[in-house]
Amino acid sequence: MTDRKAIESALAWVPRWLAFQRDYMPFVGAQVAVRVEGDLIFNHAVGLADIENAVPLTTEHHFRIASHSKTFTGVACMQLVEQGKLRLDDQAGQHVPELAGSPMSDVTVHELLGHLSGMVRDGDDCTFWSLDRRFPDRAELLETIRTHGRVLEPNEHFKYSNIGYSLLGLIIEGASGVPYREYVQTNIVDRLGLEHTGPELDEARIDDLAKGYSSRVHGPERVEIEHIDTFAESAATGFYSIASDVTDYFQAHLDGDDRLLTDLS
């Protein structure tokens, strides 16, 4: 049985520990949320959301959550399997006809989900990660997959791939008949009532985002980093959220919440 009092006693020290870490490391700001048996028992923010204007970070400031986005994409795939619209051994070309005749047309959903497809990680020109150019749109993503996608034979090695999960986003669109962002918003975010979570940069809520900054590793001065749309890579890295929503989302996985998936998958 969970000793909730012991956990709460330990959590009472967390604000002081975070404050010390911020002074020692240092970092700009952080959110921490803890759930026990589904209950949110700790939700705390430390630091700043905006250095220049000295805006304190709150528990409702949004953060981009990067590769946690991939978990939403995995759930979407399994939902479509339950609906009979997708099979784990379906080949990519069945749902993305633009890949016909290319080396990556025959990779399967299963291989893409497990980073086993042999797909390139980010493509030949991945300078969009340093914001030297915009993230790929659908046409550029498909061109990368067709011409530079395969770097290993499938099922030989674990090869982490943002391009592979971006392709899963296109497969979800093909199987569901709706855009990726619309599908995950309706079938995951809205079903769970995650009010501070979404699949991509939302211009209407951009003021809710904590500002991003360069690491001190790159120099003593923090440089503000522009908030950007990840376009065709939303399925790999586009989501935003807050700590309490993320814990709510993962709690649904732990609980076997059938708003996400049933025992059929």
Short mmCIF file of C-alpha atoms in Angstrom, two decimals:
data_model
loop_
_atom_site.label_atom_id
_atom_site.label_comp_id
_atom_site.label_asym_id
_atom_site.label_seq_id
_atom_site.Cartn_x
_atom_site.Cartn_y
_atom_site.Cartn_z
CA MET A 1 0.00 0.00 0.00
CA THR A 2 1.29 3.46 -0.88
CA ASP A 3 2.50 5.49 2.10
CA ARG A 4 1.14 8.83 0.94
CA LYS A 5 2.18 10.67 4.11
CA ALA A 6 5.80 9.62 3.61
CA ILE A 7 5.69 10.81 0.00
CA GLU A 8 4.13 14.13 0.98
CA SER A 9 6.77 14.58 3.68
CA ALA A 10 9.54 14.06 1.13
CA LEU A 11 7.87 16.39 -1.36
CA ALA A 12 7.85 19.18 1.23
CA TRP A 13 11.62 19.47 0.65
CA VAL A 14 11.36 19.67 -3.15
CA PRO A 15 10.82 23.45 -3.47
CA ARG A 16 14.01 24.11 -1.45
CA TRP A 17 15.93 21.50 -3.45
CA LEU A 18 14.77 23.00 -6.77
CA ALA A 19 15.71 26.50 -5.61
CA PHE A 20 19.19 25.23 -4.68
CA GLN A 21 19.57 23.43 -8.02
CA ARG A 22 18.55 26.57 -9.89
CA ASP A 23 21.22 28.57 -8.11
CA TYR A 24 23.83 25.84 -8.48
CA MET A 25 23.32 24.64 -12.06
CA PRO A 26 21.70 27.13 -13.00
CA PHE A 27 18.50 26.76 -15.06
CA VAL A 28 15.88 29.35 -16.01
CA GLY A 29 12.77 27.65 -14.71
CA ALA A 30 11.09 24.30 -14.12
CA GLN A 31 7.74 22.72 -13.33
CA VAL A 32 7.37 19.58 -11.22
CA ALA A 33 4.15 17.61 -10.78
CA VAL A 34 3.64 14.37 -8.84
CA ARG A 35 0.62 12.08 -8.84
CA VAL A 36 -0.03 9.25 -6.42
CA GLU A 37 -2.76 6.76 -7.31
CA GLY A 38 -4.10 9.28 -9.79
CA ASP A 39 -4.26 12.24 -7.41
CA LEU A 40 -2.16 15.33 -8.10
CA ILE A 41 -0.47 15.80 -4.75
CA PHE A 42 2.34 18.14 -5.77
CA ASN A 43 2.42 20.84 -8.46
CA HIS A 44 5.19 23.41 -8.26
CA ALA A 45 7.02 25.92 -10.45
CA VAL A 46 10.34 27.64 -9.82
CA GLY A 47 12.28 30.26 -11.73
CA LEU A 48 11.26 32.55 -14.56
CA ALA A 49 9.09 32.32 -17.65
CA ASP A 50 10.67 35.47 -19.09
CA ILE A 51 14.11 36.69 -18.02
CA GLU A 52 13.98 40.16 -19.55
CA ASN A 53 10.68 41.05 -17.86
CA ALA A 54 11.32 38.99 -14.70
CA VAL A 55 8.05 37.07 -15.09
CA PRO A 56 7.80 34.29 -12.49
CA LEU A 57 7.16 30.84 -13.91
CA THR A 58 3.81 29.35 -12.89
CA THR A 59 2.39 25.84 -13.05
CA GLU A 60 0.25 26.92 -16.02
CA HIS A 61 3.01 28.22 -18.29
CA HIS A 62 3.26 26.00 -21.35
CA PHE A 63 6.43 24.18 -22.41
CA ARG A 64 7.23 22.37 -25.64
CA ILE A 65 7.55 18.71 -24.66
CA ALA A 66 9.66 17.54 -27.61
CA SER A 67 9.86 13.76 -28.00
CA HIS A 68 7.08 13.07 -25.52
CA SER A 69 5.07 13.89 -28.65
CA LYS A 70 6.01 10.45 -29.97
CA THR A 71 3.96 8.76 -27.24
CA PHE A 72 0.81 10.49 -28.55
CA THR A 73 1.68 9.26 -32.03
CA GLY A 74 2.06 5.71 -30.72
CA VAL A 75 -1.33 5.90 -29.01
CA ALA A 76 -2.93 7.21 -32.21
CA CYS A 77 -1.51 4.27 -34.17
CA MET A 78 -2.86 1.75 -31.67
CA GLN A 79 -6.28 3.44 -31.66
CA LEU A 80 -6.43 3.05 -35.43
CA VAL A 81 -5.43 -0.61 -35.05
CA GLU A 82 -8.39 -1.06 -32.68
CA GLN A 83 -10.65 0.65 -35.20
CA GLY A 84 -9.52 -1.73 -37.94
CA LYS A 85 -8.12 1.14 -40.01
CA LEU A 86 -4.47 0.19 -39.54
CA ARG A 87 -2.41 -2.96 -38.96
CA LEU A 88 0.99 -3.09 -37.32
CA ASP A 89 2.34 -5.01 -40.31
CA ASP A 90 0.94 -2.49 -42.82
CA GLN A 91 3.63 -1.05 -45.04
CA ALA A 92 4.10 2.72 -45.14
CA GLY A 93 3.32 2.85 -48.86
CA GLN A 94 -0.19 1.51 -48.23
CA HIS A 95 -1.14 4.74 -46.47
CA VAL A 96 1.34 7.19 -48.02
CA PRO A 97 1.17 6.49 -51.77
CA GLU A 98 3.83 9.12 -52.54
CA LEU A 99 6.40 6.61 -51.27
CA ALA A 100 5.61 4.06 -54.00
CA GLY A 101 8.79 2.62 -55.50
CA SER A 102 11.08 4.13 -52.85
CA PRO A 103 13.29 2.03 -50.51
CA MET A 104 11.20 3.01 -47.48
CA SER A 105 7.82 2.17 -48.99
CA ASP A 106 7.85 -1.30 -47.46
CA VAL A 107 8.78 -0.42 -43.87
CA THR A 108 6.01 -1.41 -41.48
CA VAL A 109 4.16 0.50 -38.80
CA HIS A 110 5.62 -1.89 -36.23
CA GLU A 111 9.17 -1.16 -37.39
CA LEU A 112 8.60 2.59 -37.33
CA LEU A 113 7.08 2.52 -33.84
CA GLY A 114 10.04 0.58 -32.47
CA HIS A 115 12.76 2.59 -34.27
CA LEU A 116 13.62 -0.59 -36.16
CA SER A 117 12.95 0.57 -39.72
CA GLY A 118 16.53 1.61 -40.57
CA MET A 119 15.27 5.14 -41.20
CA VAL A 120 17.66 8.08 -41.02
CA ARG A 121 17.40 10.06 -37.78
CA ASP A 122 16.92 13.62 -39.11
CA GLY A 123 17.92 13.70 -42.79
CA ASP A 124 20.97 15.12 -44.54
CA ASP A 125 20.23 18.73 -43.58
CA CYS A 126 18.89 18.88 -40.04
CA THR A 127 19.82 22.50 -39.35
CA PHE A 128 16.16 23.17 -38.55
CA TRP A 129 16.99 21.89 -35.05
CA SER A 130 19.29 24.89 -34.58
CA LEU A 131 16.59 27.10 -36.17
CA ASP A 132 18.80 27.93 -39.14
CA ARG A 133 15.81 27.14 -41.34
CA ARG A 134 12.18 26.10 -40.93
CA PHE A 135 11.17 22.54 -40.14
CA PRO A 136 10.27 20.34 -43.13
CA ASP A 137 6.81 20.50 -44.64
CA ARG A 138 5.13 17.40 -46.04
CA ALA A 139 6.81 17.69 -49.45
CA GLU A 140 10.32 18.03 -47.99
CA LEU A 141 9.71 15.22 -45.49
CA LEU A 142 8.61 12.88 -48.26
CA GLU A 143 11.59 13.84 -50.41
CA THR A 144 13.95 13.08 -47.51
CA ILE A 145 12.31 9.69 -46.95
CA ARG A 146 12.36 8.78 -50.65
CA THR A 147 15.94 9.80 -51.37
CA HIS A 148 17.85 9.59 -48.07
CA GLY A 149 15.55 7.60 -45.79
CA ARG A 150 17.18 4.20 -45.55
CA VAL A 151 20.51 4.07 -43.74
CA LEU A 152 20.22 0.53 -42.28
CA GLU A 153 18.35 -2.61 -43.15
CA PRO A 154 15.13 -2.97 -41.12
CA ASN A 155 15.18 -4.97 -37.88
CA GLU A 156 18.98 -5.09 -37.71
CA HIS A 157 19.56 -2.28 -35.21
CA PHE A 158 17.71 0.14 -32.98
CA LYS A 159 18.02 3.43 -34.88
CA TYR A 160 16.25 6.37 -33.26
CA SER A 161 14.47 8.36 -35.93
CA ASN A 162 12.52 11.61 -35.82
CA ILE A 163 11.89 11.17 -39.54
CA GLY A 164 10.39 7.75 -38.84
CA TYR A 165 7.88 9.15 -36.35
CA SER A 166 7.09 12.01 -38.72
CA LEU A 167 6.26 9.34 -41.30
CA LEU A 168 3.93 7.74 -38.74
CA GLY A 169 2.12 11.09 -38.63
CA LEU A 170 1.52 10.82 -42.38
CA ILE A 171 0.38 7.21 -41.98
CA ILE A 172 -2.10 8.30 -39.30
CA GLU A 173 -3.46 10.90 -41.72
CA GLY A 174 -3.82 8.32 -44.48
CA ALA A 175 -5.47 5.72 -42.25
CA SER A 176 -7.82 8.10 -40.40
CA GLY A 177 -8.67 10.46 -43.25
CA VAL A 178 -8.01 13.56 -41.14
CA PRO A 179 -4.87 15.67 -40.53
CA TYR A 180 -2.55 14.34 -37.82
CA ARG A 181 -3.01 17.34 -35.52
CA GLU A 182 -6.78 17.11 -35.75
CA TYR A 183 -6.76 13.39 -35.05
CA VAL A 184 -4.62 13.52 -31.89
CA GLN A 185 -6.38 16.64 -30.60
CA THR A 186 -9.81 15.03 -30.92
CA ASN A 187 -9.00 11.46 -29.97
CA ILE A 188 -6.39 11.92 -27.24
CA VAL A 189 -6.11 15.48 -25.91
CA ASP A 190 -9.82 16.31 -25.85
CA ARG A 191 -10.88 12.86 -24.63
CA LEU A 192 -8.66 13.21 -21.58
CA GLY A 193 -9.57 16.86 -21.01
CA LEU A 194 -5.96 18.04 -21.22
CA GLU A 195 -6.71 21.76 -21.34
CA HIS A 196 -3.08 22.88 -21.47
CA THR A 197 -1.86 20.39 -24.09
CA GLY A 198 -1.81 20.48 -27.88
CA PRO A 199 -0.04 18.95 -30.87
CA GLU A 200 1.73 22.03 -32.18
CA LEU A 201 2.52 25.69 -31.65
CA ASP A 202 -0.79 27.50 -31.13
CA GLU A 203 -0.50 31.16 -32.10
CA ALA A 204 -3.60 31.96 -30.05
CA ARG A 205 -1.87 30.66 -26.91
CA ILE A 206 1.69 31.71 -27.63
CA ASP A 207 1.71 34.11 -24.68
CA ASP A 208 1.08 31.12 -22.39
CA LEU A 209 4.43 29.60 -23.37
CA ALA A 210 7.44 30.07 -21.15
CA LYS A 211 10.20 31.65 -23.19
CA GLY A 212 12.97 29.36 -24.36
CA TYR A 213 16.65 30.21 -23.87
CA SER A 214 20.05 28.90 -24.89
CA SER A 215 22.02 26.79 -22.44
CA ARG A 216 24.80 28.36 -20.39
CA VAL A 217 27.01 25.70 -21.97
CA HIS A 218 26.94 27.88 -25.10
CA GLY A 219 28.02 31.04 -23.33
CA PRO A 220 27.36 33.11 -20.21
CA GLU A 221 24.50 35.09 -21.76
CA ARG A 222 21.10 33.49 -22.25
CA VAL A 223 19.85 33.95 -25.82
CA GLU A 224 16.09 33.81 -26.30
CA ILE A 225 15.00 31.06 -28.69
CA GLU A 226 12.07 31.68 -31.00
CA HIS A 227 8.96 29.53 -30.67
CA ILE A 228 8.49 27.69 -33.96
CA ASP A 229 6.07 25.40 -35.78
CA THR A 230 7.52 21.95 -36.47
CA PHE A 231 5.23 21.41 -39.50
CA ALA A 232 5.47 17.82 -40.79
CA GLU A 233 7.46 16.76 -37.72
CA SER A 234 4.64 17.45 -35.25
CA ALA A 235 4.23 13.70 -34.74
CA ALA A 236 7.83 13.47 -33.55
CA THR A 237 8.35 16.66 -31.57
CA GLY A 238 5.53 19.24 -31.88
CA PHE A 239 3.49 18.99 -28.67
CA TYR A 240 3.26 21.52 -25.85
CA SER A 241 1.92 20.90 -22.34
CA ILE A 242 2.36 21.56 -18.62
CA ALA A 243 3.68 19.19 -15.97
CA SER A 244 0.31 18.43 -14.39
CA ASP A 245 -1.26 17.60 -17.78
CA VAL A 246 1.67 15.34 -18.69
CA THR A 247 1.26 13.40 -15.44
CA ASP A 248 -2.50 13.17 -16.08
CA TYR A 249 -1.81 11.78 -19.55
CA PHE A 250 0.66 9.17 -18.32
CA GLN A 251 -1.67 8.26 -15.45
CA ALA A 252 -4.24 7.31 -18.08
CA HIS A 253 -1.69 4.84 -19.47
CA LEU A 254 -1.00 3.37 -16.03
CA ASP A 255 -4.73 3.06 -15.31
CA GLY A 256 -5.54 1.38 -18.62
CA ASP A 257 -7.98 4.22 -19.31
CA ASP A 258 -10.25 3.06 -22.13
CA ARG A 259 -10.65 6.63 -23.32
CA LEU A 260 -7.21 6.01 -24.82
CA LEU A 261 -7.09 2.30 -25.57
CA THR A 262 -8.92 -0.86 -24.58
CA ASP A 263 -7.68 -4.37 -23.97
CA LEU A 264 -8.18 -5.05 -27.70
CA SER A 265 -4.77 -3.50 -28.37
#
